[in-house]
Short mmCIF file of C-alpha atoms and ligand atoms in Angstrom, two decimals:
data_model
loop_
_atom_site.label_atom_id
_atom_site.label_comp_id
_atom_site.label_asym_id
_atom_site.label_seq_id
_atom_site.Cartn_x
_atom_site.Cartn_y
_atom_site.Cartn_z
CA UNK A 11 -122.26 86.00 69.96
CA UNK A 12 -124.93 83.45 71.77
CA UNK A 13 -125.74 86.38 73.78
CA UNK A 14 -127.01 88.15 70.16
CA UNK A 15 -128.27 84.72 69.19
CA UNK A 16 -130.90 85.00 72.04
CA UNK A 17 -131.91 88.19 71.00
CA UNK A 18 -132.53 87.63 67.43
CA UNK A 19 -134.66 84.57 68.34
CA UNK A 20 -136.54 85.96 70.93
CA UNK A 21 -139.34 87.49 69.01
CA UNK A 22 -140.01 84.23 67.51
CA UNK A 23 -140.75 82.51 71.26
CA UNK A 24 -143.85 84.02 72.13
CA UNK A 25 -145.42 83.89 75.96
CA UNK A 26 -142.05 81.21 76.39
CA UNK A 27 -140.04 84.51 75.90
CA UNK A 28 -140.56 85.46 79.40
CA UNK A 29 -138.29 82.51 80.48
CA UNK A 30 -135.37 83.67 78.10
CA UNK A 31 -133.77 85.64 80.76
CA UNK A 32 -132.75 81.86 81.69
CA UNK A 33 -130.75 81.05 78.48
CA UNK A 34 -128.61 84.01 79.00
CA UNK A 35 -127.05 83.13 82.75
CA UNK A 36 -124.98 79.72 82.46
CA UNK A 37 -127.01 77.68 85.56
CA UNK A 38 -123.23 77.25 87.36
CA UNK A 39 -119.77 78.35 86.76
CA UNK A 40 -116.83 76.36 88.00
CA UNK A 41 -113.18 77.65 87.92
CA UNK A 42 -110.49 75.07 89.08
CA UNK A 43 -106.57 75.53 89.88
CA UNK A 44 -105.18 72.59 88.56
CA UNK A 45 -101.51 72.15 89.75
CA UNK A 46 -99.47 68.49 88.08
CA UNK A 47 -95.51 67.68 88.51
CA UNK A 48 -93.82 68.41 85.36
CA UNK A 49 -91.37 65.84 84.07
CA UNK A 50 -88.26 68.17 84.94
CA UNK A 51 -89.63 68.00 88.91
CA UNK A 52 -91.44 72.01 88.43
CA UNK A 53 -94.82 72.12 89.79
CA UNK A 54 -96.79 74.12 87.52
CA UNK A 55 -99.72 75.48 87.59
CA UNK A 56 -103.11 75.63 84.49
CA UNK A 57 -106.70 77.04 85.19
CA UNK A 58 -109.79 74.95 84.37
CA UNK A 59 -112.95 75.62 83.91
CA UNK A 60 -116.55 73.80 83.73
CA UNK A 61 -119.66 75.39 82.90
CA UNK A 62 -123.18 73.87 83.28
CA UNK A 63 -125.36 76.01 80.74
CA UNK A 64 -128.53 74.26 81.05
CA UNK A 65 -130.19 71.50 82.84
CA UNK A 66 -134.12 71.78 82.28
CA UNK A 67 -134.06 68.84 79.83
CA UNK A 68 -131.45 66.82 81.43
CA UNK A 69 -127.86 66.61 82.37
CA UNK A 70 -125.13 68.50 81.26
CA UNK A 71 -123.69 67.28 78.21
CA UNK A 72 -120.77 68.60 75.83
CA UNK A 73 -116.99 68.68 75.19
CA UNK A 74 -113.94 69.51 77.12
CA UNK A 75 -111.28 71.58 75.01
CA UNK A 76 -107.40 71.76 76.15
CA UNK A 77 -106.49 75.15 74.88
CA UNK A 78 -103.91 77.86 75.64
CA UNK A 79 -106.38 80.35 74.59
CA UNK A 80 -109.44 79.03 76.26
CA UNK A 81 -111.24 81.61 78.57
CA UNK A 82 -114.18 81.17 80.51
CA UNK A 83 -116.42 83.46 78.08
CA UNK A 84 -115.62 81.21 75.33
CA UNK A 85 -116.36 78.49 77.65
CA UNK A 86 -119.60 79.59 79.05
CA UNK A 87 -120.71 80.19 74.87
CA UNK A 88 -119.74 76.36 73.75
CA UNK A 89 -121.67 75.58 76.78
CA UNK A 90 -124.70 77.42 75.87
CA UNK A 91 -124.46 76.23 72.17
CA UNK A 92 -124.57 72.34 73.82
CA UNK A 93 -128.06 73.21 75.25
CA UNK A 94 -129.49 74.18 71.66
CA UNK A 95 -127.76 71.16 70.13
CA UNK A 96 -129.26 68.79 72.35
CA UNK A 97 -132.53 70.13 72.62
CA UNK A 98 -132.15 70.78 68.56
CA UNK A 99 -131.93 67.03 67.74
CA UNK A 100 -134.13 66.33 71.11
CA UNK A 101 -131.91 64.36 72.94
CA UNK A 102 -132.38 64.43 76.91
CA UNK A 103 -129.36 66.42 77.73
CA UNK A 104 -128.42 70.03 78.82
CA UNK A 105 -125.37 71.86 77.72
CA UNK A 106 -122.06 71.90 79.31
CA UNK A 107 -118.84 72.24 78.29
CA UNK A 108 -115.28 72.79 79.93
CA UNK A 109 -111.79 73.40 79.07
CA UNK A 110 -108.14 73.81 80.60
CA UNK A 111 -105.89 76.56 79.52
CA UNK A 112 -103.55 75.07 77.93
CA UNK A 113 -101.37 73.82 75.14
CA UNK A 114 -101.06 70.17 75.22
CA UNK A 115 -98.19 69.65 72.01
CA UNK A 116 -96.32 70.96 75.14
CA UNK A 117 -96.83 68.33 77.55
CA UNK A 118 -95.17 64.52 77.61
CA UNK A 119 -98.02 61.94 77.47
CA UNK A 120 -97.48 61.63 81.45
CA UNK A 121 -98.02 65.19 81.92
CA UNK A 122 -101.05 64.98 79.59
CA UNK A 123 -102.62 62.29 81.85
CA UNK A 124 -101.58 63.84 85.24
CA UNK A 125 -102.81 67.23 84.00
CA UNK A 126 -106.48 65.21 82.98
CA UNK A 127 -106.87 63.59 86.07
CA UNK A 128 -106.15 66.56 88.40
CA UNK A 129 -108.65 68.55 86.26
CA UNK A 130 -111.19 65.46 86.74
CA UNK A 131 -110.53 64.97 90.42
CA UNK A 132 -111.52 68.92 90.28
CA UNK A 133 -114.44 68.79 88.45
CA UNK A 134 -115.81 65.89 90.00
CA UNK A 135 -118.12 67.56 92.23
CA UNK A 136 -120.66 68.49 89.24
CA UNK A 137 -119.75 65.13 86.91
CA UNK A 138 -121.90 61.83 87.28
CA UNK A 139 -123.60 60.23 84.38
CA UNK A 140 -126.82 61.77 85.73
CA UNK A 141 -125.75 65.19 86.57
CA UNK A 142 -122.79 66.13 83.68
CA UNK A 143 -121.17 63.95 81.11
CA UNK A 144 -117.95 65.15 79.07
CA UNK A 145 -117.06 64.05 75.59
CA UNK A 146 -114.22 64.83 73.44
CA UNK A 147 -113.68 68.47 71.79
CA UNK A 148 -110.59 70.49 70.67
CA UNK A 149 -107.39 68.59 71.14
CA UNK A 150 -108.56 66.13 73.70
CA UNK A 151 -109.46 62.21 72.49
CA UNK A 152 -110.73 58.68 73.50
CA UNK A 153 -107.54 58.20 75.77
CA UNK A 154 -107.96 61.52 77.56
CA UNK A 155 -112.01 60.17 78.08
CA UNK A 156 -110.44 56.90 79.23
CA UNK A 157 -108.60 58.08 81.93
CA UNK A 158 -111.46 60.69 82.90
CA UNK A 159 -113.77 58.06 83.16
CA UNK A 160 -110.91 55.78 85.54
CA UNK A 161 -110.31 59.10 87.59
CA UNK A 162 -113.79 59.52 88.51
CA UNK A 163 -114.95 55.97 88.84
CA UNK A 164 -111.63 55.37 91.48
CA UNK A 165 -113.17 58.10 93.46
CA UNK A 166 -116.65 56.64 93.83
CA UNK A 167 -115.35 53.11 93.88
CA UNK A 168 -116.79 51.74 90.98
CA UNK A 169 -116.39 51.50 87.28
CA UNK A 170 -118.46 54.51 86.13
CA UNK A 171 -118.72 54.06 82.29
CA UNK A 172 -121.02 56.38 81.40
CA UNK A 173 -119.83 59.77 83.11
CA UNK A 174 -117.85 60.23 79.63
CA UNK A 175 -118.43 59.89 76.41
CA UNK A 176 -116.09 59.12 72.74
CA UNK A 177 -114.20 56.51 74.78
CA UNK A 178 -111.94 53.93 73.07
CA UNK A 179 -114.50 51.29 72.38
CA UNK A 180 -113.44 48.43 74.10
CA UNK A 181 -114.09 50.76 77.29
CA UNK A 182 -117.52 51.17 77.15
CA UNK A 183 -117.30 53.24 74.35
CA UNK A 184 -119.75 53.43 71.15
CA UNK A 185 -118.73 52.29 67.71
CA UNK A 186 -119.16 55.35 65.13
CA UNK A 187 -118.67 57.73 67.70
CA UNK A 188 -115.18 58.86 66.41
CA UNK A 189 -116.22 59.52 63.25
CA UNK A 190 -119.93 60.61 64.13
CA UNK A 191 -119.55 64.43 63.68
CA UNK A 192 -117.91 64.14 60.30
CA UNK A 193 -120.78 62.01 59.36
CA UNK A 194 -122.99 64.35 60.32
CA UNK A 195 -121.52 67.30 58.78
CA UNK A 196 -121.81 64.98 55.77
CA UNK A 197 -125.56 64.24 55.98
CA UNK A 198 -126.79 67.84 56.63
CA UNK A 199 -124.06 69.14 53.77
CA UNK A 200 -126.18 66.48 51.50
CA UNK A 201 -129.59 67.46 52.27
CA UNK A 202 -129.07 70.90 52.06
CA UNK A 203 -127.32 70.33 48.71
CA UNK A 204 -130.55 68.60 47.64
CA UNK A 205 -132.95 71.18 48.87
CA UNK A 206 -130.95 73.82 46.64
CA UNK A 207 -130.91 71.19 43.28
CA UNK A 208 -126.78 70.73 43.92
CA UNK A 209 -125.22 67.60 43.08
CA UNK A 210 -122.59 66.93 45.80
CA UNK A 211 -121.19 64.40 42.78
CA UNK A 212 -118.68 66.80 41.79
CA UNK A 213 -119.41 69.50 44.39
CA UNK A 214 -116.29 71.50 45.41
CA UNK A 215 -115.62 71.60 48.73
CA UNK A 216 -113.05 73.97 50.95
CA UNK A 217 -112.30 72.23 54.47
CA UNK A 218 -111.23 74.97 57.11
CA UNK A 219 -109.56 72.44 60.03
CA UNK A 220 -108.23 68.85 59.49
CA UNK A 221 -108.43 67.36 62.81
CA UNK A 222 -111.58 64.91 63.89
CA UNK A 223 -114.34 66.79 62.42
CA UNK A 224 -112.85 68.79 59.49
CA UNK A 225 -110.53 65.34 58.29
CA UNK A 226 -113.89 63.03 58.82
CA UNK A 227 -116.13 64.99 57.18
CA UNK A 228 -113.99 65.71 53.94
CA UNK A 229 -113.51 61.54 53.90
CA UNK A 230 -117.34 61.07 53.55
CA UNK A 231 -117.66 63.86 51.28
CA UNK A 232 -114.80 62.41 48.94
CA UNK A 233 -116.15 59.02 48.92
CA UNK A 234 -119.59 60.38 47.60
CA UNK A 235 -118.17 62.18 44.98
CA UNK A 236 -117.35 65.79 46.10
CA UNK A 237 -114.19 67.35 45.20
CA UNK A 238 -111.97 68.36 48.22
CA UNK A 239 -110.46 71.47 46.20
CA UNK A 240 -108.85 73.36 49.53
CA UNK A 241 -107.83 71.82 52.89
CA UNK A 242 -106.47 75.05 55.35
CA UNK A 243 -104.97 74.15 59.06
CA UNK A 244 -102.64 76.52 60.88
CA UNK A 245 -99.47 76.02 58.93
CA UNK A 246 -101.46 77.10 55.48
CA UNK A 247 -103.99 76.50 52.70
CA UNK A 248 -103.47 73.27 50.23
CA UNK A 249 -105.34 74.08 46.98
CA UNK A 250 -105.81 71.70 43.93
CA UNK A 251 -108.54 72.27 41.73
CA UNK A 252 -108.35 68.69 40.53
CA UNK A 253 -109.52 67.14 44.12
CA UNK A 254 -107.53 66.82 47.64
CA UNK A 255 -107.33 63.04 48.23
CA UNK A 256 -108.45 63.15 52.35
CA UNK A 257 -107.39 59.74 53.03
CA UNK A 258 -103.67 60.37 52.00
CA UNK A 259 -104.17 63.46 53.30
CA UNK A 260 -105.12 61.98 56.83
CA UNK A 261 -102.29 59.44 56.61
CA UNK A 262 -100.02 62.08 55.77
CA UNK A 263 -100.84 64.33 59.03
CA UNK A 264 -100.79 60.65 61.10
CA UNK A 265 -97.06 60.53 59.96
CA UNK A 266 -96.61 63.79 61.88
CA UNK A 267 -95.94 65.66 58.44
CA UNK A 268 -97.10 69.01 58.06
CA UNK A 269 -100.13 69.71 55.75
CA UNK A 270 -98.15 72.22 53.43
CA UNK A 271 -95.53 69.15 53.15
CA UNK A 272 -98.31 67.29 51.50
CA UNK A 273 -96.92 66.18 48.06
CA UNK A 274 -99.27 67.46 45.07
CA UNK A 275 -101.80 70.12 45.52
CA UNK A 276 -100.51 73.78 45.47
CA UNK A 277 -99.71 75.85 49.05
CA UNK A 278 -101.12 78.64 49.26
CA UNK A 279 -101.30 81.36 52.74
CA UNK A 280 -103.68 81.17 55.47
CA UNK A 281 -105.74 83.71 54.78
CA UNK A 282 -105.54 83.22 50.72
CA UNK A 283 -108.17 79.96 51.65
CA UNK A 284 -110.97 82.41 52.06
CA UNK A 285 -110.70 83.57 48.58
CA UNK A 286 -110.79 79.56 46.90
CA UNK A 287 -114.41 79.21 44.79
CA UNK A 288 -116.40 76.20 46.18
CA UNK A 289 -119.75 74.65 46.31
CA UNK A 290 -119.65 74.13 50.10
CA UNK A 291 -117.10 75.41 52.71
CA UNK A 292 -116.84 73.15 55.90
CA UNK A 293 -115.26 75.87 58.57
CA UNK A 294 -114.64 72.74 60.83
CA UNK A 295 -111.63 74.81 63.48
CA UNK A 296 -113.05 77.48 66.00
CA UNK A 297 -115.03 79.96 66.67
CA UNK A 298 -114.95 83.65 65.39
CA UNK A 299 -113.85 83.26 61.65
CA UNK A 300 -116.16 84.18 59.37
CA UNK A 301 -116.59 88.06 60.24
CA UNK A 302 -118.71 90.35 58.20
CA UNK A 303 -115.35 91.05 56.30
CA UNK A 304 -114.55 87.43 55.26
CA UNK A 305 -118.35 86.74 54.72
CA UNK A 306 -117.89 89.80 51.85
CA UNK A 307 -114.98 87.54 50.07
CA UNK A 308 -116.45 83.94 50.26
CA UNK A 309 -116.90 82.27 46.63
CA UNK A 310 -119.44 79.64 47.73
CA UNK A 311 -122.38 78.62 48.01
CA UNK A 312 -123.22 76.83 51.06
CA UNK A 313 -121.50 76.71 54.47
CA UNK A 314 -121.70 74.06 56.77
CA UNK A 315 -120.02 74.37 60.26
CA UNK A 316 -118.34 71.77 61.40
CA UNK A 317 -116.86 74.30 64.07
CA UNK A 318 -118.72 75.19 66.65
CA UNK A 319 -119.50 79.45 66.46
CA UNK A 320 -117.33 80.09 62.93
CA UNK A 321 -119.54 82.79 62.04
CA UNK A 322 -120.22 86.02 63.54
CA UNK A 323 -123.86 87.42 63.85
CA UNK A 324 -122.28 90.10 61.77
CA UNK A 325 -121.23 88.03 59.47
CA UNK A 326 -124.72 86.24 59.33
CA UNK A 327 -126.19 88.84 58.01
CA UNK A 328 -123.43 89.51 55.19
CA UNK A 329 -124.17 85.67 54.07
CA UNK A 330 -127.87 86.12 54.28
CA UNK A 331 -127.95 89.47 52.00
CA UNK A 332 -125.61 87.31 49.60
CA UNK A 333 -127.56 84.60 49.80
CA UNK A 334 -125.29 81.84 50.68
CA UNK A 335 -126.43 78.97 52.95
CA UNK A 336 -125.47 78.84 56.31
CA UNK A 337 -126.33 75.36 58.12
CA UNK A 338 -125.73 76.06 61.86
CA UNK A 339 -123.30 74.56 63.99
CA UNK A 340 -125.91 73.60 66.16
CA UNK A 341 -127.73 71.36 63.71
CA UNK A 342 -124.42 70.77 61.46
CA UNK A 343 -121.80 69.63 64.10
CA UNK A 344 -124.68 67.75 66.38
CA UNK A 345 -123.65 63.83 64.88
CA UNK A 346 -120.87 64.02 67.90
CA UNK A 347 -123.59 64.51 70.41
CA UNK A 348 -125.91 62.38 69.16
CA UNK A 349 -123.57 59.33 69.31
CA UNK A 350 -122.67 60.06 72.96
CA UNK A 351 -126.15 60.17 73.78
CA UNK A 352 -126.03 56.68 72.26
CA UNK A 353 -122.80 55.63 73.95
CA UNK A 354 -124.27 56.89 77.56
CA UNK A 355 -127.39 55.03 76.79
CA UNK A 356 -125.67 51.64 75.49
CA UNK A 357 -123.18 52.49 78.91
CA UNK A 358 -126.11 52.27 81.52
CA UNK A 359 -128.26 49.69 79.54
CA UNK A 360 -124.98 47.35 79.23
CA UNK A 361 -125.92 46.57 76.05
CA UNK A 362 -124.11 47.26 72.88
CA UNK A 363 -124.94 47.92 69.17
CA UNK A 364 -123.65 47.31 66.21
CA UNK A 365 -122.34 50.07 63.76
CA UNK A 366 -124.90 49.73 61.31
CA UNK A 367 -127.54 50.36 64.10
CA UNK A 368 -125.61 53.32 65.38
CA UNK A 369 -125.16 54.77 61.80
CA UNK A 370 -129.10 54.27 61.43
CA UNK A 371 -130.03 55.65 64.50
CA UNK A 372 -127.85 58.93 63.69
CA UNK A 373 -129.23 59.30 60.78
CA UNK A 374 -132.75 59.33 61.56
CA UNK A 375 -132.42 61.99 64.58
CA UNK A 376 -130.04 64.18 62.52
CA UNK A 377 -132.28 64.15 59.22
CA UNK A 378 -135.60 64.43 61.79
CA UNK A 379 -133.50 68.05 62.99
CA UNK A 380 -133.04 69.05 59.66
CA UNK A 381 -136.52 68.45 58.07
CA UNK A 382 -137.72 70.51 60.75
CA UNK A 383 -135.05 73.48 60.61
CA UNK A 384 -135.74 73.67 57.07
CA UNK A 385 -139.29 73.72 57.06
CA UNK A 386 -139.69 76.43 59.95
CA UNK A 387 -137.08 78.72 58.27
CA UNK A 388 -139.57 78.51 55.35
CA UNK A 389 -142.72 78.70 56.91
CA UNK A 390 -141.57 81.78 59.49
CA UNK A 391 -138.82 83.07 56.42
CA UNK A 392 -136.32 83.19 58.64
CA UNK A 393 -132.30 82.01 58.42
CA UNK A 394 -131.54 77.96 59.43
CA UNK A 395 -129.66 79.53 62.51
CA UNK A 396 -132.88 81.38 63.45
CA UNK A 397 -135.02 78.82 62.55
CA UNK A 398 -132.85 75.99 64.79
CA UNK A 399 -133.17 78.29 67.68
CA UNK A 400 -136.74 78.80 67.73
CA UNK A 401 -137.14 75.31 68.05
CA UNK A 402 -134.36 74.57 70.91
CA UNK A 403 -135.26 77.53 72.33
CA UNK A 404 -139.10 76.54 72.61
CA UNK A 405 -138.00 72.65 73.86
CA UNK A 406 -135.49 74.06 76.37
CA UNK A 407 -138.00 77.01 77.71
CA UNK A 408 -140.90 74.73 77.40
CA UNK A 409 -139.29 71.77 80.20
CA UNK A 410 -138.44 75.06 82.42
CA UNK A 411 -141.79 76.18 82.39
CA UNK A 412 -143.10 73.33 83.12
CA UNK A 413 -140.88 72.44 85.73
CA UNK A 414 -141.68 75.71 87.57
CA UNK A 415 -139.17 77.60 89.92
CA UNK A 416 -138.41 76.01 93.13
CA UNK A 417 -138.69 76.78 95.39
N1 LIG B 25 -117.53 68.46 71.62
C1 LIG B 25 -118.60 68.02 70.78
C2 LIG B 25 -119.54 69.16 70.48
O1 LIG B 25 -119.16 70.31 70.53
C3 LIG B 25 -119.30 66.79 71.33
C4 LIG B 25 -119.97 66.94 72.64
C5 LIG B 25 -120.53 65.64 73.18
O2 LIG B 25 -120.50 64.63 72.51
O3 LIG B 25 -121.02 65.70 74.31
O4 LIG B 25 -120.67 68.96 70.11
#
């Protein structure tokens, strides 16, 4: 998919095109055997991985995802999609990303943190808060940053705060981090809304994923006004025209309840969510679900992804010939790395803000990203996702040009 990305933008570079050989090959690859004691006394056994996509701009930046399906393809794509989110809402990072295979609901809280700090004590060779910083992504959280961040700083003897970001905040960690991408998924869902004379009073909105993003970003929607008409996790699809309260909701799944237990709104299958009418769908799980099959049933309007790579090129180009709005992950989903860039810079500056500044701050590189992804897919008449790639692309070839090839 990035792959096809780079090739749809790459008529739009100009001279710079001659460096796009470079966004294709991740800049290093690093595969990790990451053995841990299980409770029972077994010594098993999980792979990790850590991919640096990009450094022209600065260091590797982006998530780490525990996943039993996570392969080193899908790793070396999140990382690339790091290095157009950064250089997107200009923030002096490259992309990175990383992620063990495996499923963590299957591991005791001391296997959990044995099984992080092995995969740290790995990976440490490329880390540093200069060279590659981590952050949260699928299933991993502020406690599995906190003991990253101890692992590493016990190996080079000092407390290390900003070699991870979305810590717990009395760690060195930023206020409005945790709920930073959900914010942001909120903003750009707002402007858009506004650009195409929607109301998001009253909008109806269909939430695919209700973990940090998808459950954030459907609070902030409800609380200006939208209507959370579908909610859809793995166990099933909750649908209630009326409105999906998100805050029960979220106390509900913080119970340890199951989203179809959910008292109320109607269940409905899996796949039946892709057929619900909305205003806006927030596809806020993983990659690779909106094919060109799925993009011929959608009832909506806009799409924001929350997710990072929901939609298929193929199904791009179904949305585009039905005109519905697609705001790309890379500009859509970018609130989470804009907050760590703010965490890593309050980290090394010792100096911390307050929530209101941080909120601010977010909103005035986010908006910035999206003034100027909306005006270039106007002026060149091309989609947001091409549009947000012509300008990351340009910032990210432009730094490697000028940096020249060493040696
Ligand atoms: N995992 C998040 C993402 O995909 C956040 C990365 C970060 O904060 O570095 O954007």
């Amino acid at each position: 998919m990035f792959l096809e990305q780079v090739t749809r933008v790459e008529p739009h570079l100009g001279p710079l095109a001659r460096w796009a050989e470079t966004l294709r090959r991740p800049r290093r690859i690093l595969t990790v055997d990451v053995p841990i004691h299980m409770d029972n006394g077994q010594i098993m056994h999980f792979e990790g991985f850590r991919v640096h996509h990009n450094t022209s701009r600065g260091p590797a930046k982006g998530g780490i995802r525990f996943h039993p399906e996570a392969t080193m393809a899908e790793v070396m794509a999140l990382s690339a999609w790091m290095t157009i989110k950064t250089a997107l809402v200009n923030v002096p990072f490259g992309g990175g990303k990383g992620a063990v295979r495996v499923d963590p609901s299957q591991l005791s809280m001391s296997e959990l943190e044995r099984l992080t700090r092995r995969y740290t004590a790995e990976i440490s060779l490329i880390l540093g808060p200069d060279r590659d910083i981590p952050a949260p992504d699928v299933n991993t959280n502020p406690q599995i940053m906190a003991w990253i961040m101890d692992t590493y700083s016990m190996t080079v003897g000092s407390l290390t705060t900003g070699v991870v970001t979305g810590k717990p905040v009395n760690l060195g960690g930023s206020l409005g981090r945790a709920d930073a991408t959900g914010q942001g998924v909120f903003i750009v869902a707002s402007r858009t809304a506004q650009k195409l004379g929607m109301d998001i009073a009253g909008a109806r909105v269909a939430v695919q994923g209700f973990g940090n993003v998808g459950g954030s970003a459907a609070r902030f929607l409800h609380s200006a006004g939208a209507r959370i008409v579908a909610v859809q996790d793995v166990g099933g699809t909750l649908y209630c025209e009326k409105g999906i309260n998100p805050f029960a909701l979220t106390q509900h799944l913080k119970a340890g309840l199951s989203l179809t237990d959910f008292r109320g709104p109607g269940v409905l299958g899996r796949a039946d969510f892709w057929d619900i009418e909305s205003d806006i769908l927030v596809p806020a799980a993983l990659e690779n679900q909106i094919d060109d099959v799925v993009a011929r049933r959608l009832r909506t309007r806009i799409i924001v992804e929350g997710a990072n790579g929901p939609t298929t090129p193929a199904g791009d180009d179904v949305l585009r010939e039905r005109n519905i709005v697609v705001v790309p992950d890379v500009l859509a989903n970018a609130g989470g790395v804009i907050v760590s860039y703010f965490e890593w810079v309050q980290d090394i500056s010792a100096l911390f803000w307050d929530e209101h500044e941080v909120s601010v701050r977010l909103r005035r590189l986010l908006e910035a990203a999206f003034e100027a992804t909306w005006d270039t897919h106007l002026e060149k008449r091309i989609d947001l996702r091409r549009a947000a790639y012509v300008l990351a692309c340009r910032r990210v070839l432009e730094a490697r040009e000028l940096r020249g090839l060493y040696p």
